[in-house]
Short mmCIF file of N, CA and C in Angstrom, two decimals:
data_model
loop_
_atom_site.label_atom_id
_atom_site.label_comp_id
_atom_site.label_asym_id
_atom_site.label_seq_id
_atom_site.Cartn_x
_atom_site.Cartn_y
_atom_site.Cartn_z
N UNK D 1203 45.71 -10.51 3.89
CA UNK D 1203 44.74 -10.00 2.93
C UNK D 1203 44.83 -10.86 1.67
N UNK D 1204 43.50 -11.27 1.22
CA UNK D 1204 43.93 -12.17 -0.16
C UNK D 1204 43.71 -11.27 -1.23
N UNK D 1205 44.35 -12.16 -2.21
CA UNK D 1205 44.21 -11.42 -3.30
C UNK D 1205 42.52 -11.81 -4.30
N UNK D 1206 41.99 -10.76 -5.27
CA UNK D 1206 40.68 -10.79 -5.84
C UNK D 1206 41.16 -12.28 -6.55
N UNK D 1207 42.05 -13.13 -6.98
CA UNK D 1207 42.19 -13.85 -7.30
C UNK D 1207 41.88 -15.04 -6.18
N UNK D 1208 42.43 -15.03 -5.53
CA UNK D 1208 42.06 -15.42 -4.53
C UNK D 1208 40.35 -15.39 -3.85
N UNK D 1209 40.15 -14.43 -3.78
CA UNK D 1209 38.71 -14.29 -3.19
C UNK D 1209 37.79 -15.21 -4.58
N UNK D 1210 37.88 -15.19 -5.46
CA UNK D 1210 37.42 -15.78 -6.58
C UNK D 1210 37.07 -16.90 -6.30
N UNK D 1211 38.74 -17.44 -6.31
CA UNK D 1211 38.58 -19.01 -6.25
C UNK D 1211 37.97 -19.45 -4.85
N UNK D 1212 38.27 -18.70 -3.72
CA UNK D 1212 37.26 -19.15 -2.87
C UNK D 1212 35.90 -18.98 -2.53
N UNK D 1213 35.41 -17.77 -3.30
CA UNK D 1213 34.16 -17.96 -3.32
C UNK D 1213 33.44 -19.03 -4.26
N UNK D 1214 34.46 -19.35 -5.80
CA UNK D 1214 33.91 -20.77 -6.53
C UNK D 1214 33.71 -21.88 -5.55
N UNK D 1215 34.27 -22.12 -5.00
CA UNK D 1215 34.48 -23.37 -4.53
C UNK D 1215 33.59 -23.83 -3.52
N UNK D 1216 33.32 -22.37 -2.25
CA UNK D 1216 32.01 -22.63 -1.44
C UNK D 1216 30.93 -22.93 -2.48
N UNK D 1217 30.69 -22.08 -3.50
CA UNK D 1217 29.19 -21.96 -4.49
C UNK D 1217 29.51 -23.49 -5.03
N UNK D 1218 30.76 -23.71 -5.45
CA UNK D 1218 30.51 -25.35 -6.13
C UNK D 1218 29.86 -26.02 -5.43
N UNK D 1219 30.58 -26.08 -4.11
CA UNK D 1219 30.42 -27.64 -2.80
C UNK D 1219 28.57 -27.54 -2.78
N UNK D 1220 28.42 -26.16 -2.77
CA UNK D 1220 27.20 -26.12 -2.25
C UNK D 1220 25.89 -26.33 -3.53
N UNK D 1221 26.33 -26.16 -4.72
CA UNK D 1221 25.17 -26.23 -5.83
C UNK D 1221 25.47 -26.86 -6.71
N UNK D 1222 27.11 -27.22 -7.02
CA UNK D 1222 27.39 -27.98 -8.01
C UNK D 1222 27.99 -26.53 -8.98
N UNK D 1223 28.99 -27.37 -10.21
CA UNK D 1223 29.82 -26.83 -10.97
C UNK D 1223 29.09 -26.16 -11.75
N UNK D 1224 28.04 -27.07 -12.65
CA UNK D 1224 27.21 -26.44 -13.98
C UNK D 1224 26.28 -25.30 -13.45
N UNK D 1225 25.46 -25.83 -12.01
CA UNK D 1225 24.28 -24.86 -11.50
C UNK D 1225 24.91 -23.39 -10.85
N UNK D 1226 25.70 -23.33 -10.78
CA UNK D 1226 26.39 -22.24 -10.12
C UNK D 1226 26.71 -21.53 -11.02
N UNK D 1227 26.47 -20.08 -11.55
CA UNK D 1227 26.26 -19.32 -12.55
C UNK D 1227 27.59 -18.18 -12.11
N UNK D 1228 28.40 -17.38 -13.04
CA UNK D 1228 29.27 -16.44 -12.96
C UNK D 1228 28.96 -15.80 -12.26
N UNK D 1229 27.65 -14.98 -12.24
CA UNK D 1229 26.95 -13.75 -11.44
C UNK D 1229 27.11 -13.86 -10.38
N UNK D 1230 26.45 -15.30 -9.94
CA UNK D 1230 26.59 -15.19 -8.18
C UNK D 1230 28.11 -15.34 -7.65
N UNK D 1231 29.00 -16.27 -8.15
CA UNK D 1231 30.73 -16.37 -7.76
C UNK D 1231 30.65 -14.64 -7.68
N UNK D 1232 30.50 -13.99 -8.79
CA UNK D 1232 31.10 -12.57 -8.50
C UNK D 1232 30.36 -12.11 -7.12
N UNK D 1233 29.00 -12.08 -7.00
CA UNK D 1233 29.16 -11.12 -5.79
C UNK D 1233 29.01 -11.63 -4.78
N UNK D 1234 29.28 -13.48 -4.68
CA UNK D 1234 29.95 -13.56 -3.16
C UNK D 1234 31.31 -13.32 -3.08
N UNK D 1235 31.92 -13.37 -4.32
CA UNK D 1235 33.43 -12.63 -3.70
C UNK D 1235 33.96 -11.21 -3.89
N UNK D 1236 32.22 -10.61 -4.16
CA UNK D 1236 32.63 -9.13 -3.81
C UNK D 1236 33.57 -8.43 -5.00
N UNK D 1237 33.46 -8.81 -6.44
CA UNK D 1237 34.34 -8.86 -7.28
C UNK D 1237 33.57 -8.26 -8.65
N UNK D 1238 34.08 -7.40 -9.92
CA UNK D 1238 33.45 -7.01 -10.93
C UNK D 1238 33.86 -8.25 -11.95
N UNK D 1239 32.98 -8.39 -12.87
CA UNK D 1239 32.97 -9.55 -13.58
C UNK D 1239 34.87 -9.27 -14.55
N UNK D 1240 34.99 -7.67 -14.68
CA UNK D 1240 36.12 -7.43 -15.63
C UNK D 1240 37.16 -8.04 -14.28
N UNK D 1241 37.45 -8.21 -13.34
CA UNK D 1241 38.46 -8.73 -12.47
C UNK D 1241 38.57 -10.44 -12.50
N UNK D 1242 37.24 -10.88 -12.69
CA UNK D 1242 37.22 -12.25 -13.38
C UNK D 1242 37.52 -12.52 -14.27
N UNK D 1243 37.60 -11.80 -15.10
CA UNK D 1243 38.30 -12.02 -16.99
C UNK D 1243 40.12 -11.62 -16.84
N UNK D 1244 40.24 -10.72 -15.85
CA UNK D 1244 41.38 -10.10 -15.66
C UNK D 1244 42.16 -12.06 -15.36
N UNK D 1245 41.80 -12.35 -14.56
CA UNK D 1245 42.39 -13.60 -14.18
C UNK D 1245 42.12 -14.85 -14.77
N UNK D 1246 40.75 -14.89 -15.18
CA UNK D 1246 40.84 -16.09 -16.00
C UNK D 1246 39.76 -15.86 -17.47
N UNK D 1247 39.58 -16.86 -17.96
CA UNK D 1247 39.52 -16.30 -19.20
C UNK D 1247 37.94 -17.18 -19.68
N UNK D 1248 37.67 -17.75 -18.87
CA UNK D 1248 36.33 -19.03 -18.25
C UNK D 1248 36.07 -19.13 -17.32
N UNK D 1249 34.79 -20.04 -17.18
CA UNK D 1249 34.15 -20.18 -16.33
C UNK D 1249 34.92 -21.51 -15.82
N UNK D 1250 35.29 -22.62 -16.81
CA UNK D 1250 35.79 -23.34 -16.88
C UNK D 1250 37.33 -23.32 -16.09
N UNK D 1251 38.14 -22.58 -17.00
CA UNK D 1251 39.67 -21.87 -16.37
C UNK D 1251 39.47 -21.96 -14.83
N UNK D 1252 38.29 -21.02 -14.44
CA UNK D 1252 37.75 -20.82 -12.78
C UNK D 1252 37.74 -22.10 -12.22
N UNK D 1253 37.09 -23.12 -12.67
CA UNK D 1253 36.68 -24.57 -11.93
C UNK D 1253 38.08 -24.72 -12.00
N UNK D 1254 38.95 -25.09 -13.54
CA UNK D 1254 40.38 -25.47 -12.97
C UNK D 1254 41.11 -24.84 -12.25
N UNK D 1255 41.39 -23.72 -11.91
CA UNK D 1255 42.11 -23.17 -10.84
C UNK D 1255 41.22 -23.85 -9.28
N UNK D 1256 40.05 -23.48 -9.47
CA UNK D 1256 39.53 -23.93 -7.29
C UNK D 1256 40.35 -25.39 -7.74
N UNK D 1257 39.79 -26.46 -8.18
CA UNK D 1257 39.81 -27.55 -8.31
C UNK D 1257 41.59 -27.58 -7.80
N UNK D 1258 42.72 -27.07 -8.38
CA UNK D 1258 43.76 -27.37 -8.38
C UNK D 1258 44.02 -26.78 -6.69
N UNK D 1259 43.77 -25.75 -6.66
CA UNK D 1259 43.78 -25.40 -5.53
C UNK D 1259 43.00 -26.04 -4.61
N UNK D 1260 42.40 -26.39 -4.48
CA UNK D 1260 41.37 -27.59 -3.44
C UNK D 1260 42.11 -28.78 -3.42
N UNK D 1261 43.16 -29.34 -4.57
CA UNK D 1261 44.06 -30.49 -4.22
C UNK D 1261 44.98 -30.31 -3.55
N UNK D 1262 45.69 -29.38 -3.69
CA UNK D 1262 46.99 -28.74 -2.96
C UNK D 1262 46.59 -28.89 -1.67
N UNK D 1263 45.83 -28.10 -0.98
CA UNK D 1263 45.03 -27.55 -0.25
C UNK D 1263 44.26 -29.35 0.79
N UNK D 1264 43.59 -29.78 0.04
CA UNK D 1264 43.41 -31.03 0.96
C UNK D 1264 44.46 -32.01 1.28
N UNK D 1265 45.04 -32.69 -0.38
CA UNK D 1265 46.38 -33.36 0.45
C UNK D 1265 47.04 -32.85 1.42
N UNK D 1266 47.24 -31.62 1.44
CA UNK D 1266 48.81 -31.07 2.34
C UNK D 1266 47.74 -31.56 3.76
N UNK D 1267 46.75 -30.76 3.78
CA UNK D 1267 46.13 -31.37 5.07
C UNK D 1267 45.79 -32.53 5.53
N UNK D 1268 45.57 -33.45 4.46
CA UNK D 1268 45.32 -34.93 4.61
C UNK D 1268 47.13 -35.53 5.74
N UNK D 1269 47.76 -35.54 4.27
CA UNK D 1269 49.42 -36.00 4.69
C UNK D 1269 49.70 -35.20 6.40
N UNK D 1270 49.26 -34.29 6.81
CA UNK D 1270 49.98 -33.67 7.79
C UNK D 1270 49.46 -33.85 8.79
N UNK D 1271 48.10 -34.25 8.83
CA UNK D 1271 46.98 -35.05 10.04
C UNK D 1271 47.25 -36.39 9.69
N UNK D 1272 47.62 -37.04 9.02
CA UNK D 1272 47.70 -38.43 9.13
C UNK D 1272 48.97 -38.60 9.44
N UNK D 1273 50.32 -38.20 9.36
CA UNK D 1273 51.55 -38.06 10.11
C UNK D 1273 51.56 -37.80 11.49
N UNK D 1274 51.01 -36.58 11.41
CA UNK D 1274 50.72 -36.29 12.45
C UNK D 1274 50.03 -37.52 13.99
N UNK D 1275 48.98 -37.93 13.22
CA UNK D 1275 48.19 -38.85 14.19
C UNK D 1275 48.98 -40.60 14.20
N UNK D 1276 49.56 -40.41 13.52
CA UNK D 1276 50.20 -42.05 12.77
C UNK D 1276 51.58 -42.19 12.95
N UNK D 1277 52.61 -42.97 13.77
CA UNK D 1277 53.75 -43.15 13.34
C UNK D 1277 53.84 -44.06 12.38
N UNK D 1278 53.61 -45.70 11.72
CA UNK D 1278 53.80 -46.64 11.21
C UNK D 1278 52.93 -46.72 10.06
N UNK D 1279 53.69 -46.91 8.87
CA UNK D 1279 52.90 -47.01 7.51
C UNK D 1279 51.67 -47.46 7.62
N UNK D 1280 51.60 -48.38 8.72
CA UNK D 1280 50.56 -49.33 8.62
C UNK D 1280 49.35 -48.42 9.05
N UNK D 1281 49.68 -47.94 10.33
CA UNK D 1281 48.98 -47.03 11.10
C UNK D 1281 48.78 -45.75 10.23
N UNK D 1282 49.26 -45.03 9.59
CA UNK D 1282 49.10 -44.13 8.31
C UNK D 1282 48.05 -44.83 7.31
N UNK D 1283 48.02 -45.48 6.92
CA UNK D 1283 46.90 -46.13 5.70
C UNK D 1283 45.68 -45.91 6.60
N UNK D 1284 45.60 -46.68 7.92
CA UNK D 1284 44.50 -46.51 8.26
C UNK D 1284 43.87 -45.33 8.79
N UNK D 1285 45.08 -44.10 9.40
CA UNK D 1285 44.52 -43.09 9.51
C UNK D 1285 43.97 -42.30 8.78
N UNK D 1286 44.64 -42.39 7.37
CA UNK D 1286 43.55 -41.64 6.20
C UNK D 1286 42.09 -41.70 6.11
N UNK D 1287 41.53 -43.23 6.32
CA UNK D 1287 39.96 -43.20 6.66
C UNK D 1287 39.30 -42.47 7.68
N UNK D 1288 40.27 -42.73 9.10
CA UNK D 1288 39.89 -41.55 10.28
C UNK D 1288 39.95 -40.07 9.78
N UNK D 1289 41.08 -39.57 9.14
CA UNK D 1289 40.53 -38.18 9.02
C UNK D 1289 39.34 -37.46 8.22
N UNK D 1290 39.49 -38.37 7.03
CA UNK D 1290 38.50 -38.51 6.11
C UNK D 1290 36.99 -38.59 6.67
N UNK D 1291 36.94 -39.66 7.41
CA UNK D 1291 36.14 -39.56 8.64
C UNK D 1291 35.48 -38.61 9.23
N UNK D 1292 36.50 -37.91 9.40
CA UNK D 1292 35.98 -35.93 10.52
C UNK D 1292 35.95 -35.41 9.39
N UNK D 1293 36.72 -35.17 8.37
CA UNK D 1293 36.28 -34.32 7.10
C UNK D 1293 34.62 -34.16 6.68
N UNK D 1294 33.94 -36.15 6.79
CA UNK D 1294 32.46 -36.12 6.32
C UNK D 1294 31.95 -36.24 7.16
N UNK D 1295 31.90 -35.84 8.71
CA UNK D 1295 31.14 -35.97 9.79
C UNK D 1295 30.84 -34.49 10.05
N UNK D 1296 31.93 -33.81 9.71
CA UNK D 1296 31.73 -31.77 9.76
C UNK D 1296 30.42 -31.07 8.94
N UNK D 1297 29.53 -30.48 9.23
CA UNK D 1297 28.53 -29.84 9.11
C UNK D 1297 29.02 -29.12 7.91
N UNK D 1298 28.21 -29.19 7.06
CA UNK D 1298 28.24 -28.32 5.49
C UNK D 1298 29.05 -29.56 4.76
N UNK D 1299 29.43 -30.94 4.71
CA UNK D 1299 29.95 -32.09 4.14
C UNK D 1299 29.38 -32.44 2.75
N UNK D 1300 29.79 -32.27 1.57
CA UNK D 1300 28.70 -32.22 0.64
C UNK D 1300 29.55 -33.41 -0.53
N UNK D 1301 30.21 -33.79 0.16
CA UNK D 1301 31.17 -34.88 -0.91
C UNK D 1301 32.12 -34.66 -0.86
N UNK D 1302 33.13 -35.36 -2.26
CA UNK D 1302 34.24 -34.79 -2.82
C UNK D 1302 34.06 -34.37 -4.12
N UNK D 1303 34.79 -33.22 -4.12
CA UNK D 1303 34.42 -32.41 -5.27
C UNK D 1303 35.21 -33.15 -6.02
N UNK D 1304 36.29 -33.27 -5.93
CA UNK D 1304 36.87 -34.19 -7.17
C UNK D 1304 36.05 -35.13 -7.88
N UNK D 1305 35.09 -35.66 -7.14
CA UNK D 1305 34.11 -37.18 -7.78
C UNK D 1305 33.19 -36.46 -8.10
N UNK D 1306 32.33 -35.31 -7.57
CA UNK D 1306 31.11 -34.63 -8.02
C UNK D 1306 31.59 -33.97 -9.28
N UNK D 1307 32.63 -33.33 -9.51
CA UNK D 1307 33.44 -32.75 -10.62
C UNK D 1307 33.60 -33.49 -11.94
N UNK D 1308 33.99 -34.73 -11.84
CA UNK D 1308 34.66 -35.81 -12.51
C UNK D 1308 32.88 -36.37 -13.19
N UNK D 1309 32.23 -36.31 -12.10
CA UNK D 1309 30.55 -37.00 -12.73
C UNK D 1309 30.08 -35.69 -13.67
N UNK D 1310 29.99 -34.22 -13.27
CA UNK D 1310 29.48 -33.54 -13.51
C UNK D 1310 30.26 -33.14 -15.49
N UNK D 1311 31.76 -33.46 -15.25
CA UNK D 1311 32.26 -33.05 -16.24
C UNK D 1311 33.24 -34.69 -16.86
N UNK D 1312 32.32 -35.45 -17.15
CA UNK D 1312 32.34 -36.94 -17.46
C UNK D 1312 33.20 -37.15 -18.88
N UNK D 1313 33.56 -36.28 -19.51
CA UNK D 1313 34.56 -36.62 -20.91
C UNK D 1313 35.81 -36.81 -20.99
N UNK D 1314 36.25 -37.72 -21.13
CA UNK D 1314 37.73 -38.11 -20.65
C UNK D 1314 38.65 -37.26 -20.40
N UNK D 1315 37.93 -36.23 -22.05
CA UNK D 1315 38.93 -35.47 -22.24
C UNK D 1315 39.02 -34.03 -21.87
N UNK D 1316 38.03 -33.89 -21.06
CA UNK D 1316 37.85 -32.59 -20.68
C UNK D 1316 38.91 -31.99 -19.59
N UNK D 1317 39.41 -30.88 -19.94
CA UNK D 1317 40.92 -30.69 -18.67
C UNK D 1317 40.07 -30.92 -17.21
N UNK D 1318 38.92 -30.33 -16.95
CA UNK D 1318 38.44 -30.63 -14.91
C UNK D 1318 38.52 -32.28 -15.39
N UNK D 1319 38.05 -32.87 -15.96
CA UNK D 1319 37.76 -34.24 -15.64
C UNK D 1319 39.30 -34.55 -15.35
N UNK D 1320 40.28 -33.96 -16.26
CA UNK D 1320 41.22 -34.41 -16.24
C UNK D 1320 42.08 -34.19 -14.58
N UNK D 1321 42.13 -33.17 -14.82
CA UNK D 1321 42.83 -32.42 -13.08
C UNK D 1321 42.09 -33.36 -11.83
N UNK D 1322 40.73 -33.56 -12.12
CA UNK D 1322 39.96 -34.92 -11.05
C UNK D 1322 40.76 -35.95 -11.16
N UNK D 1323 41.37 -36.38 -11.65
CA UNK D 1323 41.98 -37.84 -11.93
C UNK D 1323 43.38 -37.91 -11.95
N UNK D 1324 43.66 -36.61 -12.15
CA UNK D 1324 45.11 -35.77 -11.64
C UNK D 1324 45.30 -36.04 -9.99
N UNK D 1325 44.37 -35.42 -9.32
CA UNK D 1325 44.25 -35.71 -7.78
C UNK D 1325 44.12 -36.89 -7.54
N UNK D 1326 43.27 -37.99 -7.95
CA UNK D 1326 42.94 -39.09 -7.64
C UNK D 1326 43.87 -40.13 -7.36
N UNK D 1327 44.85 -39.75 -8.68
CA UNK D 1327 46.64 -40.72 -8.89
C UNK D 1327 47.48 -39.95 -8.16
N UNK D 1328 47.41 -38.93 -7.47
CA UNK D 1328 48.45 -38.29 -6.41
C UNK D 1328 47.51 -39.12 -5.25
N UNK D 1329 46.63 -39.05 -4.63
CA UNK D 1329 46.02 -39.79 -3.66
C UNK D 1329 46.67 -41.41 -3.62
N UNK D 1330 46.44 -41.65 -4.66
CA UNK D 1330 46.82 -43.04 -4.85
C UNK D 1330 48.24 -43.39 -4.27
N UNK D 1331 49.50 -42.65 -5.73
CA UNK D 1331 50.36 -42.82 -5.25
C UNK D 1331 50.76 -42.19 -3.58
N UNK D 1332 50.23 -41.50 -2.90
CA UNK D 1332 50.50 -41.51 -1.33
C UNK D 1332 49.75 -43.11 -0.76
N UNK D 1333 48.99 -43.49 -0.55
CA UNK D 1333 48.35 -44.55 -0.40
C UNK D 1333 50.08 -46.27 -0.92
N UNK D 1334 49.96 -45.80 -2.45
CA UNK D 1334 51.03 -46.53 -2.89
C UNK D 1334 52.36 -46.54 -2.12
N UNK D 1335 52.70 -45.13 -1.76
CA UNK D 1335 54.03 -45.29 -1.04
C UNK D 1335 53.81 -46.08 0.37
N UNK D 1336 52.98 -45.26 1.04
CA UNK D 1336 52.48 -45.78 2.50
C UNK D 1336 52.27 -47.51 2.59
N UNK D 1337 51.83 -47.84 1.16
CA UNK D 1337 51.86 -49.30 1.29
C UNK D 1337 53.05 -50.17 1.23
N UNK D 1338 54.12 -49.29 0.36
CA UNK D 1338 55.47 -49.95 0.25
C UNK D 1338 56.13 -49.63 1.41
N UNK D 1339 56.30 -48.68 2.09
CA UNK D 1339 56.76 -48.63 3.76
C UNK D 1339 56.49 -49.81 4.57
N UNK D 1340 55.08 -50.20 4.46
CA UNK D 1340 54.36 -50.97 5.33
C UNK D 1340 55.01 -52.39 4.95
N UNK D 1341 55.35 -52.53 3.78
CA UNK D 1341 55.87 -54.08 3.43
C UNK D 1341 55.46 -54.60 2.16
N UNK D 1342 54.21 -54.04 2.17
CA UNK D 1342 53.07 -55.42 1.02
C UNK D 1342 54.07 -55.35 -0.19
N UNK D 1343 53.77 -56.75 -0.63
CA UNK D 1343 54.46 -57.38 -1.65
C UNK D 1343 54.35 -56.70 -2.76
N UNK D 1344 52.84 -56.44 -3.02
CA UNK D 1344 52.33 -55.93 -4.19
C UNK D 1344 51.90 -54.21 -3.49
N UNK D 1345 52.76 -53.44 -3.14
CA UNK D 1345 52.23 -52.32 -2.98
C UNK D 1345 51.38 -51.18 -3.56
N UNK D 1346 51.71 -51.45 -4.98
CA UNK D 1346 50.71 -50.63 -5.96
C UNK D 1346 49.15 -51.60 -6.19
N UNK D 1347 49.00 -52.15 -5.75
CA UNK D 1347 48.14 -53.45 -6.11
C UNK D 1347 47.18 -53.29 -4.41
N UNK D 1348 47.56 -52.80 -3.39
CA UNK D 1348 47.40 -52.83 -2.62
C UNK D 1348 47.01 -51.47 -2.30
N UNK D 1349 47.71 -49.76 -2.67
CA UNK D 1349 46.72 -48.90 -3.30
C UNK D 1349 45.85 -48.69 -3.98
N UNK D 1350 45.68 -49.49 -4.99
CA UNK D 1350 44.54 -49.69 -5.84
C UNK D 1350 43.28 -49.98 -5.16
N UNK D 1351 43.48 -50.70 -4.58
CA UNK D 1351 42.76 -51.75 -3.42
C UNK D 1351 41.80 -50.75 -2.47
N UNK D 1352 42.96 -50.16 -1.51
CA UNK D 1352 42.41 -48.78 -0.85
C UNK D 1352 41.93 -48.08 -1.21
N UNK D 1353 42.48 -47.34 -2.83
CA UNK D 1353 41.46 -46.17 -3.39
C UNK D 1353 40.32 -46.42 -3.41
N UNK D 1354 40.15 -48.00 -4.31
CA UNK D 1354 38.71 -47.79 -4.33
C UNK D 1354 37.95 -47.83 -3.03
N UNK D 1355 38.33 -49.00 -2.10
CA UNK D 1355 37.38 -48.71 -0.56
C UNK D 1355 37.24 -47.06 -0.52
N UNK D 1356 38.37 -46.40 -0.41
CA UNK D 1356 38.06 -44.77 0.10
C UNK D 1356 37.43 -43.75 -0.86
N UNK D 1357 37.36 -44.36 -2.12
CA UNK D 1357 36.42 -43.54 -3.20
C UNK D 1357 34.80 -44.30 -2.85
N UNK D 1358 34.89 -45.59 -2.98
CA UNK D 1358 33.13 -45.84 -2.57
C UNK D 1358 32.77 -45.46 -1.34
N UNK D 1359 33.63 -45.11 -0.07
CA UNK D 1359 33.46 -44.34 1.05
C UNK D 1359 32.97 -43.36 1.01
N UNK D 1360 34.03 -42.71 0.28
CA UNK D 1360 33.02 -40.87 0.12
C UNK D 1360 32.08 -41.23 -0.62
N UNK D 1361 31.62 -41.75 -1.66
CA UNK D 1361 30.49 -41.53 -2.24
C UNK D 1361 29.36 -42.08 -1.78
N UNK D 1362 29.71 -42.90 -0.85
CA UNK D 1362 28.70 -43.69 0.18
C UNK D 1362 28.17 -42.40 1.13
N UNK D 1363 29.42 -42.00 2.33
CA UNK D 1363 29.58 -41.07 2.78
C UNK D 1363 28.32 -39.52 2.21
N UNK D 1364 28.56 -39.49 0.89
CA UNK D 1364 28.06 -38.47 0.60
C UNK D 1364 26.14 -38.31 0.18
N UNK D 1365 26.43 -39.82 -0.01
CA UNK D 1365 24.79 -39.84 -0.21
C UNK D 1365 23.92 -40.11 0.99
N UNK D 1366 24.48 -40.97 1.49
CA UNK D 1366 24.16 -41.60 2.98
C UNK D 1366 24.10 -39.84 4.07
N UNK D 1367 24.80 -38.90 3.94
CA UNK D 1367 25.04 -37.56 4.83
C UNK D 1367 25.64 -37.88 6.22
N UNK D 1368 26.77 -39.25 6.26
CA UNK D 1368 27.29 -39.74 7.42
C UNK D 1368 28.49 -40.13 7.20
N UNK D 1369 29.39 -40.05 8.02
CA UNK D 1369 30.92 -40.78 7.81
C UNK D 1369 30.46 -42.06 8.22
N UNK D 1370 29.68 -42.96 8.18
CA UNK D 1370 29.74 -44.54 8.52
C UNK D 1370 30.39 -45.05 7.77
N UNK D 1371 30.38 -45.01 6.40
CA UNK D 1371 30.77 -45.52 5.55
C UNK D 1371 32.79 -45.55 5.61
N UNK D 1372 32.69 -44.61 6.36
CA UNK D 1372 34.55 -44.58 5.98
C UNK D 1372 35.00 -45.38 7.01
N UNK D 1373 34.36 -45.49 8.46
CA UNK D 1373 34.49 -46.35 9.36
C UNK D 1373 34.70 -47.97 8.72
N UNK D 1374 33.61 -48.11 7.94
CA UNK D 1374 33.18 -49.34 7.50
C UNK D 1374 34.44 -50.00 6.74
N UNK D 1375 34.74 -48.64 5.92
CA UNK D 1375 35.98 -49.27 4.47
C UNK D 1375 37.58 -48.70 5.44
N UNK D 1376 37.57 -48.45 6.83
CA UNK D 1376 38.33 -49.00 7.60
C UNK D 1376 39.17 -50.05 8.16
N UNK D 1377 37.79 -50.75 8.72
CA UNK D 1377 37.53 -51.94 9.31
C UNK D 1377 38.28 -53.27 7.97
N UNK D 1378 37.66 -52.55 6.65
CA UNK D 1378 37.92 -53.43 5.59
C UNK D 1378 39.48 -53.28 4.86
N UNK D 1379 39.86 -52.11 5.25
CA UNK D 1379 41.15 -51.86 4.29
C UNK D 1379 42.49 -52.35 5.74
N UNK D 1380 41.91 -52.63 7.05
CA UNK D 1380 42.57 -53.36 7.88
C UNK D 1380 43.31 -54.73 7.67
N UNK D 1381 42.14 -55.28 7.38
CA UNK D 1381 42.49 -56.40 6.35
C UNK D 1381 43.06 -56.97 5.45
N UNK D 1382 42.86 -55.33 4.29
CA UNK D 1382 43.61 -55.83 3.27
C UNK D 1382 45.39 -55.44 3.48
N UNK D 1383 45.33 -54.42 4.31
CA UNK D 1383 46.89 -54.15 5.05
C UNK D 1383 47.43 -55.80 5.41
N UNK D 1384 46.64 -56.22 6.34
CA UNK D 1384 47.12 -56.96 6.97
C UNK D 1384 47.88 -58.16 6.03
N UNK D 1385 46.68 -58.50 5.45
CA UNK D 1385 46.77 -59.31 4.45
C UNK D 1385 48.07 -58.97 3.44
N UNK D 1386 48.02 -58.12 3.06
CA UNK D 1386 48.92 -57.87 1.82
C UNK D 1386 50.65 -58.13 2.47
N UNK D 1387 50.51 -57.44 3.94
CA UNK D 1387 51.90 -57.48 4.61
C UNK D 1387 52.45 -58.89 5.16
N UNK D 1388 51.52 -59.48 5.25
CA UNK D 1388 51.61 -60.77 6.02
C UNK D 1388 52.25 -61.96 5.06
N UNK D 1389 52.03 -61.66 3.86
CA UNK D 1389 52.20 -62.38 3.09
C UNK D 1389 53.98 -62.10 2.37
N UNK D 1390 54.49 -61.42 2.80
CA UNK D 1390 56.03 -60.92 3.02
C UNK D 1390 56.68 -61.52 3.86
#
């Protein structure tokens, strides 16, 4: 049984994926999660507060699943880097695929200094540094230099991914971050 806290944040988060942060109004979060607006104040104190809690919870929540399907499917660092695009892959090939909220989040709430923009970019450098470690396993000389590298292929992926309404794109920055594996290790 979850808790109304719970039901909250998961009803934000369907209403985000599906309309966006700003267009998605208090009223409706409350009665898809079946909730009085005083149980929403009970827990958070914004509308805002709300986005940062799904948001944090949606990172938790995807890495652990990212890291545990790509272990899972991958023994070798090498083979790990590239499985991240494959899962990522089935993530934007699944029906109801509407992006990453982290990047729709991060556009929608664009001020450096704003805490969601911030918590977006929070996730982004935990992504990374997994990417970063996986690259220093693998060998490359320049391993942080070589995550960098990947993020961006797998950030213009999804956003390719997301406009396009196809995982081609992650296939594509696959094929390409093969390369730069290769490359980066070879040179060790």
């Amino acid at each position: 049984m979850s808790t109304k806290r719970e039901q909250l944040i998961a009803a934000a988060l369907r209403l985000f994926n599906e309309g966006g942060f700003h267009a998605t109004g208090i009223d409706r979060i409350l009665a898809e999660a079946g909730v009085a607006k005083m149980t929403l104040y009970k827990h958070f104190r914004s509308k805002d507060e709300l986005i940062l809690a799904a948001l944090r919870d949606e990172d938790e929540r995807q890495r652990n699943r990212l890291m545990l399907e790509v272990e899972r499917r991958a023994r070798t660092p090498r083979d790990r880097l590239l499985a991240v695009f494959d899962v990522v892959g089935e993530w934007a090939s699944a029906p109801g695929f509407r992006g990453c909220p982290f990047i729709r989040a991060s556009g929608e709430f664009g001020d450096l200094d704003d805490p969601i923009h911030a918590a977006c970019l929070e996730h982004t450098s935990l992504v990374r540094r997994y990417f970063e470690r996986l690259a220093g396993e693998a060998g490359a000389g320049d391993h942080a230099e070589l995550a960098r590298q990947l993020m961006l292929l797998f950030t213009g992926a999804l956003v390719a991914s997301q406009s396009q309404g196809d995982a081609t794109p992650l296939g594509t920055a696959r094929t390409a971050a093969m390369a730069l594996i290769d490359a980066a290790t070879r040179s060790n």
